[in-house]
Coordinates of C-alpha atoms and ligand atoms in Angstrom, one line a residue:
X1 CA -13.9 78.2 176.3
X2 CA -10.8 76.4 176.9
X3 CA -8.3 78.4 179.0
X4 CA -5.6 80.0 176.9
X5 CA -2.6 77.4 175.9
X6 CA 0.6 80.1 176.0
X7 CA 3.5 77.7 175.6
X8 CA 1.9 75.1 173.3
X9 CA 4.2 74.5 170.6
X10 CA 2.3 73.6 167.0
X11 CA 3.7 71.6 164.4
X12 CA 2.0 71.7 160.9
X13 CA 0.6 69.1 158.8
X14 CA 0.7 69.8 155.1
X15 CA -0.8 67.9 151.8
X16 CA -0.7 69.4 148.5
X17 CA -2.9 68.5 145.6
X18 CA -1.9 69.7 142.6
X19 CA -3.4 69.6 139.0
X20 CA -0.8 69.4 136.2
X21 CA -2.2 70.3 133.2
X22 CA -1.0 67.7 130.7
X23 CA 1.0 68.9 127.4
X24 CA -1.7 66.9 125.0
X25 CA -2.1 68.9 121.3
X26 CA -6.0 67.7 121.6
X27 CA -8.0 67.5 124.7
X28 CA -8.9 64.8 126.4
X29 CA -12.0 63.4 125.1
X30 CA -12.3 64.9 121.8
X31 CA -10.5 66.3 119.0
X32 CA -10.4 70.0 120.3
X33 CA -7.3 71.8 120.0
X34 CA -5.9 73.0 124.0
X35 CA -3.7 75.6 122.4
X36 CA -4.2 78.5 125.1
X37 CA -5.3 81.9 124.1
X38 CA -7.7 81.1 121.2
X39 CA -11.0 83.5 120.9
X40 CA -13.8 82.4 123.4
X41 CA -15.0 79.0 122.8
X42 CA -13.7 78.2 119.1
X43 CA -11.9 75.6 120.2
X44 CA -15.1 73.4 121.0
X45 CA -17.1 70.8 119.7
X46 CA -20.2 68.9 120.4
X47 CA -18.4 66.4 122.8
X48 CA -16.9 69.2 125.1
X49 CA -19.9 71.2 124.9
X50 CA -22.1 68.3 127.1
X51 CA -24.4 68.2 123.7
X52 CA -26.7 65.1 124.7
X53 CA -26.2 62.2 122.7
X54 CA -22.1 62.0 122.2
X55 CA -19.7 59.6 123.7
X56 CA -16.2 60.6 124.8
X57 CA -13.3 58.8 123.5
X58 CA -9.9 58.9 125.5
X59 CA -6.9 60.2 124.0
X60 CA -4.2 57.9 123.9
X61 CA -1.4 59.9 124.8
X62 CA -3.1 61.5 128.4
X63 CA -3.1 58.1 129.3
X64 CA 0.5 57.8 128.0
X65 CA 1.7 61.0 130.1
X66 CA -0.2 59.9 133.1
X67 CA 1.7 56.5 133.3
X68 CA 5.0 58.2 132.6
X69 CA 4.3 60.8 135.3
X70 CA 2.8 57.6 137.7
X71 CA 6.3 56.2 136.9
X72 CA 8.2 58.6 137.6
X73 CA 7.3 59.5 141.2
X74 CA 7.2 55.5 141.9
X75 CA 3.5 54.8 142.1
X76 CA 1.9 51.5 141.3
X77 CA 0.2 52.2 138.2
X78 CA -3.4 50.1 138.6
X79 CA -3.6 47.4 135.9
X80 CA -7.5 48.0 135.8
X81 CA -8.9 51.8 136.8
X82 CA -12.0 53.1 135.9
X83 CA -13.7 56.5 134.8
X84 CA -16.2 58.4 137.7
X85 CA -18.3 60.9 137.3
X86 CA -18.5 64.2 140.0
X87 CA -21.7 65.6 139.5
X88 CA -22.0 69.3 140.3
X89 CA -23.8 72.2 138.7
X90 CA -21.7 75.0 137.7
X91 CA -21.8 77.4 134.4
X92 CA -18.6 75.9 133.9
X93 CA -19.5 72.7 133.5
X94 CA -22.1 72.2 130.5
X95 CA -22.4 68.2 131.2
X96 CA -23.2 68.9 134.8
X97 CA -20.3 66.5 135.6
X98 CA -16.6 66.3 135.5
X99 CA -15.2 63.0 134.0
X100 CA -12.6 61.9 136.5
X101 CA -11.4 58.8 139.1
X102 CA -12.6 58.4 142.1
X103 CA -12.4 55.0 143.7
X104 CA -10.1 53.3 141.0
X105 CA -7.4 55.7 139.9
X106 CA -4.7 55.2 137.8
X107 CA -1.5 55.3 139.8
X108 CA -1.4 55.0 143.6
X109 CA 1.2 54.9 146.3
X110 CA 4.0 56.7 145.3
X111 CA 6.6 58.9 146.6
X112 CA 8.7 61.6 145.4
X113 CA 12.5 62.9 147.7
X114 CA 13.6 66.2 147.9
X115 CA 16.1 68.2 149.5
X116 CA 15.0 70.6 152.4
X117 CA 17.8 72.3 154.0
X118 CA 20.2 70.1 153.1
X119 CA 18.6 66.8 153.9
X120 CA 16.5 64.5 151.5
X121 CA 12.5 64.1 152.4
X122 CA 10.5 61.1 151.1
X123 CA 6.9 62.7 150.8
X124 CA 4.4 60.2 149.9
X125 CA 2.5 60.6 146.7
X126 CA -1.3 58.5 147.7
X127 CA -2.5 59.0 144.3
X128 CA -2.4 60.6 140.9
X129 CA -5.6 60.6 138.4
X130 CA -6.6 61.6 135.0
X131 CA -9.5 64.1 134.5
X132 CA -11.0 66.8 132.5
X133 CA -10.8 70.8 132.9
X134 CA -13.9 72.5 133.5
X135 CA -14.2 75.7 131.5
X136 CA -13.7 79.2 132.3
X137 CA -16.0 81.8 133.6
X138 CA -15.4 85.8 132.7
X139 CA -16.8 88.4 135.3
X140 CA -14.5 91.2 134.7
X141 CA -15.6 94.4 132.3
X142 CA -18.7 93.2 131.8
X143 CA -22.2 95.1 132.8
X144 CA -24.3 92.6 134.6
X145 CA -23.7 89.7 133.1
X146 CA -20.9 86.6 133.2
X147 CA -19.8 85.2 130.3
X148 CA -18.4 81.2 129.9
X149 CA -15.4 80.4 127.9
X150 CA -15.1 76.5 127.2
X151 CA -12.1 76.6 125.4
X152 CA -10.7 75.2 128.7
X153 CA -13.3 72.3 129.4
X154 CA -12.0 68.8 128.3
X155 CA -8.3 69.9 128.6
X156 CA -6.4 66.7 130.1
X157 CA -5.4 67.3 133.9
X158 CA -3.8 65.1 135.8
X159 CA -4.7 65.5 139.8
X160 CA -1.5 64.7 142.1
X161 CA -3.0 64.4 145.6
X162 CA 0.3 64.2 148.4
X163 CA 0.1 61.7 151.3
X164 CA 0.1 64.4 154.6
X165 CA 3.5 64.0 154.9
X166 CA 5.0 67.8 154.8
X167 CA 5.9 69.2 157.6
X168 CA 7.3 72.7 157.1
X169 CA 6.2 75.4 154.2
X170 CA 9.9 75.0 153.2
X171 CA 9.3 71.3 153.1
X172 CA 5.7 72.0 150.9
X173 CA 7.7 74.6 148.7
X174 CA 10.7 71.8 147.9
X175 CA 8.0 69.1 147.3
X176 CA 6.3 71.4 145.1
X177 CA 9.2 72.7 143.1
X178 CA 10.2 69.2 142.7
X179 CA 7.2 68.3 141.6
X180 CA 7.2 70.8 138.7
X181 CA 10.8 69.8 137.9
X182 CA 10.1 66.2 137.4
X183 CA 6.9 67.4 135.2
X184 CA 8.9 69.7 132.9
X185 CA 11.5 67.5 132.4
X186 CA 8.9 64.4 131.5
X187 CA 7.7 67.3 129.1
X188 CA 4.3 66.0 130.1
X189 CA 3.3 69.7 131.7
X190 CA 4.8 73.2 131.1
X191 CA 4.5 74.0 134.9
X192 CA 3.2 77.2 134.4
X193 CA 1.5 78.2 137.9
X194 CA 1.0 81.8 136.1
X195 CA -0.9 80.6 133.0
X196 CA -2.5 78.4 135.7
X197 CA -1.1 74.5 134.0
X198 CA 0.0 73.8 137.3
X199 CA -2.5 74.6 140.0
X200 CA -1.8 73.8 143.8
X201 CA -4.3 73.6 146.6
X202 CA -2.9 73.2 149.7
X203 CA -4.3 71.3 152.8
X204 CA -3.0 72.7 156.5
X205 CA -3.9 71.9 160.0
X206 CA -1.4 72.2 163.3
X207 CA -1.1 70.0 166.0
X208 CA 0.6 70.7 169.5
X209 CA 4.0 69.2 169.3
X210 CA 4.0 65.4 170.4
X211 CA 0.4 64.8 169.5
X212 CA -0.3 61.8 166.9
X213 CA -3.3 62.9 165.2
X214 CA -3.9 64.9 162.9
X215 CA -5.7 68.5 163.9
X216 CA -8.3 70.0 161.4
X217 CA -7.0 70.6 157.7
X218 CA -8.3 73.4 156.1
X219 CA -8.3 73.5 152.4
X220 CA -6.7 76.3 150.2
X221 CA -7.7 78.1 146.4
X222 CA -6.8 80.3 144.4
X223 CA -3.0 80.4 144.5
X224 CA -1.5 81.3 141.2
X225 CA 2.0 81.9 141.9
X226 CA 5.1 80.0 143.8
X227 CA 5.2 82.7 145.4
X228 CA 1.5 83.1 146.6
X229 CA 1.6 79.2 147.5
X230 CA 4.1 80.3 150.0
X231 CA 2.3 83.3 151.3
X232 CA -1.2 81.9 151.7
X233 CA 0.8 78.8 153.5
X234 CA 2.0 81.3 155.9
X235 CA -0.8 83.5 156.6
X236 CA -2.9 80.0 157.0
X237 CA -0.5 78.7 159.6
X238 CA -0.4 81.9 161.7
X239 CA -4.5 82.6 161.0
X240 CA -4.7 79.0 162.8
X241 CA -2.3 79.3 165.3
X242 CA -3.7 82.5 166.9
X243 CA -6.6 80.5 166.8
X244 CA -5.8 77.9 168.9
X245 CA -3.5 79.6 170.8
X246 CA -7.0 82.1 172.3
X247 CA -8.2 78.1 173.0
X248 CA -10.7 78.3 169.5
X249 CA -11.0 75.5 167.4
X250 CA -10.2 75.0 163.4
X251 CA -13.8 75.2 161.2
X252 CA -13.1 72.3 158.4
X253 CA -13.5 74.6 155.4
X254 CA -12.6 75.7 151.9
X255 CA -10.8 79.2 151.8
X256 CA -10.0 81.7 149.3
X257 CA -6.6 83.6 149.3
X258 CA -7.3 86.9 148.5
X259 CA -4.2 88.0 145.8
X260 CA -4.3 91.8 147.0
X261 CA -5.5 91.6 150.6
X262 CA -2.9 88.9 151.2
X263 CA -5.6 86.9 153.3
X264 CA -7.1 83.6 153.4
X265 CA -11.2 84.1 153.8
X266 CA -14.1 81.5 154.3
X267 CA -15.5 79.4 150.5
X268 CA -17.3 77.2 152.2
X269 CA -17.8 74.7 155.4
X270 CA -17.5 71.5 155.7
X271 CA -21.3 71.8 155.7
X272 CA -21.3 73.1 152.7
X273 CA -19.3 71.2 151.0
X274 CA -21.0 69.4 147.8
X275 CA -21.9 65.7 148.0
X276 CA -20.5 64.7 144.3
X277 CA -22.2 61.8 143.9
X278 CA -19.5 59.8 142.0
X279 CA -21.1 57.0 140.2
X280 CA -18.2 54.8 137.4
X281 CA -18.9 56.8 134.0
X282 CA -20.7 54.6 131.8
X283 CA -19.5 56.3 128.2
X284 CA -16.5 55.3 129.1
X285 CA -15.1 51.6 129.1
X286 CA -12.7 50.7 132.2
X287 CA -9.3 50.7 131.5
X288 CA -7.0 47.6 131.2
X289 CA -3.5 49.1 131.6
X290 CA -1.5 46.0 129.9
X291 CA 2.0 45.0 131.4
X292 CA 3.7 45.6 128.2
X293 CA 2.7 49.5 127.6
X294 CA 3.8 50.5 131.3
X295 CA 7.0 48.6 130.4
X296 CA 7.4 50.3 127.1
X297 CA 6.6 53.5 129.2
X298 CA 9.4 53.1 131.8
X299 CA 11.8 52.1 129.2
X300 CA 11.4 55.3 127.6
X301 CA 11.8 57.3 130.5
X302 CA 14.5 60.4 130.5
X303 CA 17.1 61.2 133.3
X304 CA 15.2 62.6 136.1
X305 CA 16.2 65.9 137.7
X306 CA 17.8 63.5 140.6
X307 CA 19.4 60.9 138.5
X308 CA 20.9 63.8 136.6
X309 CA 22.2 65.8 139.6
X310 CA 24.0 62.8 141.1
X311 CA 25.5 61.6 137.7
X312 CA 26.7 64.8 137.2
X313 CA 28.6 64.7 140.5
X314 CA 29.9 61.4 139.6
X315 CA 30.6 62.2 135.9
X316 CA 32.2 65.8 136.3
X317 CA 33.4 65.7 139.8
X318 CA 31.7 69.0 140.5
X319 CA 30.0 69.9 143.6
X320 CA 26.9 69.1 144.4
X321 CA 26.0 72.2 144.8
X322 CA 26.9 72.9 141.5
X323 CA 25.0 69.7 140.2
X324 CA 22.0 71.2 141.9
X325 CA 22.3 74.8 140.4
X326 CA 23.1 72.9 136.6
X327 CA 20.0 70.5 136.7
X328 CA 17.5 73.3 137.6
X329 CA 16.2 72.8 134.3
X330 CA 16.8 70.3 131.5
X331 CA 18.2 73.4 128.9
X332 CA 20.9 74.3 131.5
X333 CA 22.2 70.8 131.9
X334 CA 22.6 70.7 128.5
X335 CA 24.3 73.4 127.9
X336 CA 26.4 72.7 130.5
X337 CA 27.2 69.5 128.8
X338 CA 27.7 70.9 125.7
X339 CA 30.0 73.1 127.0
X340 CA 32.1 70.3 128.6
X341 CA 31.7 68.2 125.7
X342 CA 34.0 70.6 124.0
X343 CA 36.0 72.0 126.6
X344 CA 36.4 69.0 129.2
X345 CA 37.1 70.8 132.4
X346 CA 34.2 70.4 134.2
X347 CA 34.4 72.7 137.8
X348 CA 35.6 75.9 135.0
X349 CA 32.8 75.3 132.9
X350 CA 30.6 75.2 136.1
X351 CA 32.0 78.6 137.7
X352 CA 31.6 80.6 133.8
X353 CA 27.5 79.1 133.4
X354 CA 26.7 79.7 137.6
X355 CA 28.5 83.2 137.7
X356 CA 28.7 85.1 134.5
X357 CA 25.8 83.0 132.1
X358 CA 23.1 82.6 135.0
X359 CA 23.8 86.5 135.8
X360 CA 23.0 87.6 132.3
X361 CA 19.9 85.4 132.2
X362 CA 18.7 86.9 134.9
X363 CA 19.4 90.4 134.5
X364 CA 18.0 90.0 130.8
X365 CA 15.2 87.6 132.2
X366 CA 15.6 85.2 129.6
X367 CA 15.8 81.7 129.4
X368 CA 18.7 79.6 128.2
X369 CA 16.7 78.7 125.5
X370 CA 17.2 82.3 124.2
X371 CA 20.9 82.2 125.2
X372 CA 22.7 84.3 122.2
X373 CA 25.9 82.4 123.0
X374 CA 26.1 78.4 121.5
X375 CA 28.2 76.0 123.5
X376 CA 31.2 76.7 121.0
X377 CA 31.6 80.0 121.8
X378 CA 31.0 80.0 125.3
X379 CA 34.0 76.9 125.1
X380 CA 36.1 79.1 122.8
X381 CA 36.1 81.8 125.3
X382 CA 37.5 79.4 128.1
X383 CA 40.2 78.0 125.8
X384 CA 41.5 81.9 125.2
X385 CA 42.0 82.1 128.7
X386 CA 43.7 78.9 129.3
X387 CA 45.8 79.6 126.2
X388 CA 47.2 82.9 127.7
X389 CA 45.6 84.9 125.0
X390 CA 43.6 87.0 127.1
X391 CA 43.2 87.1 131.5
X392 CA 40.0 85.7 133.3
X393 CA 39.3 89.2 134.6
X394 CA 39.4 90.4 130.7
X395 CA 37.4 87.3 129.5
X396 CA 34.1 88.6 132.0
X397 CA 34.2 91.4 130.1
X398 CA 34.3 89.9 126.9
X399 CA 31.4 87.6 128.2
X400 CA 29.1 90.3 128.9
X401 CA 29.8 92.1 125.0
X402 CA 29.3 87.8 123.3
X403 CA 25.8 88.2 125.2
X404 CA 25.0 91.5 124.1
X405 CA 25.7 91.4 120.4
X406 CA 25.9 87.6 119.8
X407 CA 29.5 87.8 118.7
X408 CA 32.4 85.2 119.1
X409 CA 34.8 86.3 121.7
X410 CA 37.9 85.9 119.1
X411 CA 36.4 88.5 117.1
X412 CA 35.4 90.6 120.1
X413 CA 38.8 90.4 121.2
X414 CA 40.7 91.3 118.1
X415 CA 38.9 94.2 117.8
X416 CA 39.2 96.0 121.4
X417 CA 42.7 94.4 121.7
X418 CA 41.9 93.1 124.4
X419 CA 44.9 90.1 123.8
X420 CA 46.5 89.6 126.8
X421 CA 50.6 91.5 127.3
X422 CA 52.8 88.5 127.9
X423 CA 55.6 90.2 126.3
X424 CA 58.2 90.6 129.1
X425 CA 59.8 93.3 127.2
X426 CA 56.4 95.5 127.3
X427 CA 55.6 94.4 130.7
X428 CA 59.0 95.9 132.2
X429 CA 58.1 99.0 130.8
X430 CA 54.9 99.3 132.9
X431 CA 56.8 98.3 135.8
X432 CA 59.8 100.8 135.6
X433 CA 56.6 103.1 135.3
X434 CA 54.9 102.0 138.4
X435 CA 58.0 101.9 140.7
X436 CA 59.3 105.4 139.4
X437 CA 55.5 106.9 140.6
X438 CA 55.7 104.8 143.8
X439 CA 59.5 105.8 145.2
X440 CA 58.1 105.6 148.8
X441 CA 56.8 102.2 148.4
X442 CA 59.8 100.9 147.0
X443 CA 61.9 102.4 149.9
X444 CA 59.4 100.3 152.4
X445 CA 59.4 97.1 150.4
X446 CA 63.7 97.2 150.3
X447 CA 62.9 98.1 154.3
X448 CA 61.2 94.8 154.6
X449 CA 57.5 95.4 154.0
X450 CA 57.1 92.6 151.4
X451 CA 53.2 92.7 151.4
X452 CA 54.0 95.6 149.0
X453 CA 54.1 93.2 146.5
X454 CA 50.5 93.1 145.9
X455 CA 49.9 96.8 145.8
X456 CA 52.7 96.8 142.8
X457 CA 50.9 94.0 141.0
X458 CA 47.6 96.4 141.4
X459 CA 49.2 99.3 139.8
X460 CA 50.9 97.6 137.2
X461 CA 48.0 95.5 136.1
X462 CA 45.7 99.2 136.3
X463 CA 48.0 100.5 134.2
X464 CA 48.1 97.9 131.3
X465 CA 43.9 98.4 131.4
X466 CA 43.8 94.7 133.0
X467 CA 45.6 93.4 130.1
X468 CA 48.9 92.8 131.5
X469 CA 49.1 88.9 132.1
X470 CA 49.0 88.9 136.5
X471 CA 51.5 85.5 136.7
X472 CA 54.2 87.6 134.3
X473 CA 53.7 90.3 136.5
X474 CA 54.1 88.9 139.5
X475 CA 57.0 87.3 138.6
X476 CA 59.0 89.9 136.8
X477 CA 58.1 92.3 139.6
X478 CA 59.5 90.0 142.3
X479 CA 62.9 90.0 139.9
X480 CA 62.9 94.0 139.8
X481 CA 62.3 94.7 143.5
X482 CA 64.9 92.3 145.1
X483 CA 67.6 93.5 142.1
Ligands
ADP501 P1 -10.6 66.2 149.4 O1 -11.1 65.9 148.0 O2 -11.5 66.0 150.5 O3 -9.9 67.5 149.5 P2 -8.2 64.7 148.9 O4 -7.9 63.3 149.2 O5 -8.3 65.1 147.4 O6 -9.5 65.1 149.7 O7 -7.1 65.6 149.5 C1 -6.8 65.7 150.8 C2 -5.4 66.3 151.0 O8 -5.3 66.8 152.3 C3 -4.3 65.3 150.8 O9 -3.2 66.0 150.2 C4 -3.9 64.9 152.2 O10 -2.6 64.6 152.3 C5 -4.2 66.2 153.0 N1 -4.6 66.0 154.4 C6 -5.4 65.1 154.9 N2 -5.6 65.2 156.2 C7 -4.9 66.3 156.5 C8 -4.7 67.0 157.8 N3 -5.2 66.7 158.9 N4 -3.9 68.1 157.7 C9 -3.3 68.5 156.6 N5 -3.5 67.9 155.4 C10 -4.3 66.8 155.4
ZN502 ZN1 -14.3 69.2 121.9
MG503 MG1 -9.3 68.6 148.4

């Protein structure tokens, strides 16, 4: 055994592979519907079944997505690629083989950038490919026997395999996150690691600090949250570490993470590991990708979550921090555009939809889809407090009651009277009120103590329930206590 290595420093080595489930209404080879939830296996037919005798046909829009998505994170999309079969026996898998790539994918070379701790990381994309689900199989509440849902088998994936460029887990969650952004927003893929659309398997190994190659990556399955992808990362890196650390080496291997347990134990070896036997699928013809269609492709291409962020910056003048917060999803950008589009003061708009909106989301754990106040109202609110008619401190609560009943915040003002006491007239009665209750204070302030000012405000606003306009207050209450 090699003697214990106390003050070795590791680095890791990361590489994600990730299967996006594309957003196709039919699957990928047949007609079948891929709406999720359907009863076992009635959404099925002789082609997805692995009947002998039927020929696949590719659907014309995975190929679509998958060129969009190859675009996207800047690969070279291959003017010819090919179909492969993996051969592997699994109940899962009634042909015996999944229809995938294998030596001639679709889109190679890429990249994708995002921002770790404040600084941008290129992580290299080495290729993405088109493929077919396998199905499902059901062990749970039932005696002695599995069952095999195909519903699943023939849905279009595409596999997005990362260059071992990551670092850090914060630099494999920011790559992954990303990842799922630029997906949603393509609308190719819902990004659903829950419902299991988006599936990552992560690839780890450490290396002492200063050492160019690569140590021994171990594989990871069975994540099926962001939040287990960051776990199992963890538990992986430490499980390793201690073992290099008491001088052992790293088995290449498969493992499970365990959901309850919290572990990561053995699949299989590298010994184990299956020999696929690709061979090019001959059902299938190879695929001339013509200039014109990966033209017409990039053409139609949306603002990506980066684009977007830095135009926004530009556009609006906002923070980028704010930029960052408004692009997390396409939905919130545009209502934050909407927004401006009618009321064109950018940073206000931005403080209202990162404070008060994106609390109320939360708390009600909705999405801005469901959003019960439209861009008017949410701008009509903001002009009533720039016109004077009621405060800002008055308008968050008027927020809160728009969300809850779905109201416009005139009406919701009218009716608690909530409209803001300019009237100098009904002001100074609140402050003769304030200063007769306060006769100390007063004494101090004429003594000198003009910090008193702001306990005066206090009181004065307190006692007009917050609706006393502050600046009329202020400034009235200045004129009083120097008189
Ligand atoms: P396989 O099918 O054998 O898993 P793939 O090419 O599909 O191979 O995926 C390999 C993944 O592992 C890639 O994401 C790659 O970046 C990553 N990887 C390769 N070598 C290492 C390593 N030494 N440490 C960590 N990750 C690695
Ligand atoms: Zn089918
Ligand atoms: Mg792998």
């Amino acid at each position: 055994m090699v003697k214990t290595q106390i003050d070795t420093q590791y680095e890791a080595v990361i590489g994600l592979e990730v299967h996006a489930q594309l957003k196709t209404a039919s699957k990928i080879f047949c007609g079948c519907s891929t709406k999720f939830g359907a009863g076992p296996n009635s959404q099925t037919c002789p082609i997805c079944l692995g009947m002998p005798g039927v020929l696949p046909v590719l659907n014309r829009r995975v190929l679509e997505m998958a060129v969009k998505t190859g675009l996207a994170l800047h690969c070279k999309i291959s003017p010819y690629s090919r179909f492969a079969r993996k051969n592997y026996f699994y109940p899962d898998l009634p042909k015996g083989y999944q229809i995938s790539q294998y030596e001639l994918p679709l889109c190679e070379q890429g990249y994708l950038e995002t921002a770790v701790n404040g600084r941008i990381k290129r992580i290299g994309i080495h290729r993405a490919h088109m493929e077919e689900d396998a199905g499902k199989n059901l062990h749970e509440g039932l005696e002695a026997a599995s069952h095999v849902d195909l519903n699943r088998a023939g849905v279009p994936l595409l596999e997005i395999v990362s260059e071992p460029d990551i670092r850090s887990i914060d630099e494999a969650v920011a790559y992954l996150k990303t990842l799922r952004d630029i997906l949603v927003y393509l609308d190719v893929c819902d990004g659903n690691m829950e419902e299991g659309s988006l599936r990552c398997e992560p690839n780890l190994s450490l290396r002492p600090v200063g050492q160019k190659e690569f140590g021994t990556r171990v594989e990871l399955k069975n994540i099926n949250s962001f939040r287990f992808v960051q776990k199992a990362m963890e538990y992986e890196l430490r499980r390793q570490e201690k073992v290099l650390r008491e001088g052992g080496r790293i088995a290449q291997e498969t493992r499970l993470w365990n959901t309850e347990k919290e572990i990561t134990v053995v699949m299989r070896s590298k010994e184990e590991a299956h020999d696929y036997r690709y061979f090019p699928e001959p059902d299938l013809v190879p695929l001339m990708i013509p200039e014109d269609l990966i033209e017409e492709v990039r053409n139609g291409l949306p603002e990506l979550p980066d684009a977007k962020r830095e135009r926004f910056v530009r556009e609006y003048e906002i923070p980028i921090y704010d930029a960052e917060v408004l692009t997390i999803s396409k939905d919130l950008a545009h209502y934050f555009e909407a927004c401006v589009a009618i009321y064109p003061q950018p940073k206000t708009v931005s403080n209202w939809i990162m404070t008060e909106l994106l609390r109320e989301l939360n708390n009600s754990g909705q999405e801005i889809a469901d959003c019960p106040i439209p861009p008017e109202r949410f701008a009509g609110l903001l002009k009533l407090i720039e016109d004077g008619t009621i405060s800002g401190k008055i308008a968050k609560t008027v927020f809160e009651e728009m969300y809850r009943t779905g109201r416009s915040p005139e009406e919701i003002v009218k009716e608690k009277g909530l409209v803001q006491i300019s009237d100098a007239g009904a002001i100074e009665v609140l402050i003769e009120d304030v200063l007769a209750a306060h006769p100390n204070e007063r004494e101090s302030y004429r003594q000198g103590k003009t910090q008193l000012l702001g306990f005066f405000v206090g009181q004065v606003m307190k006692r007009s329930q917050g609706k006393a306009n502050p600046g009329k207050v202020n400034e009235l209450l200045k004129k009083k206590l120097s008189a």
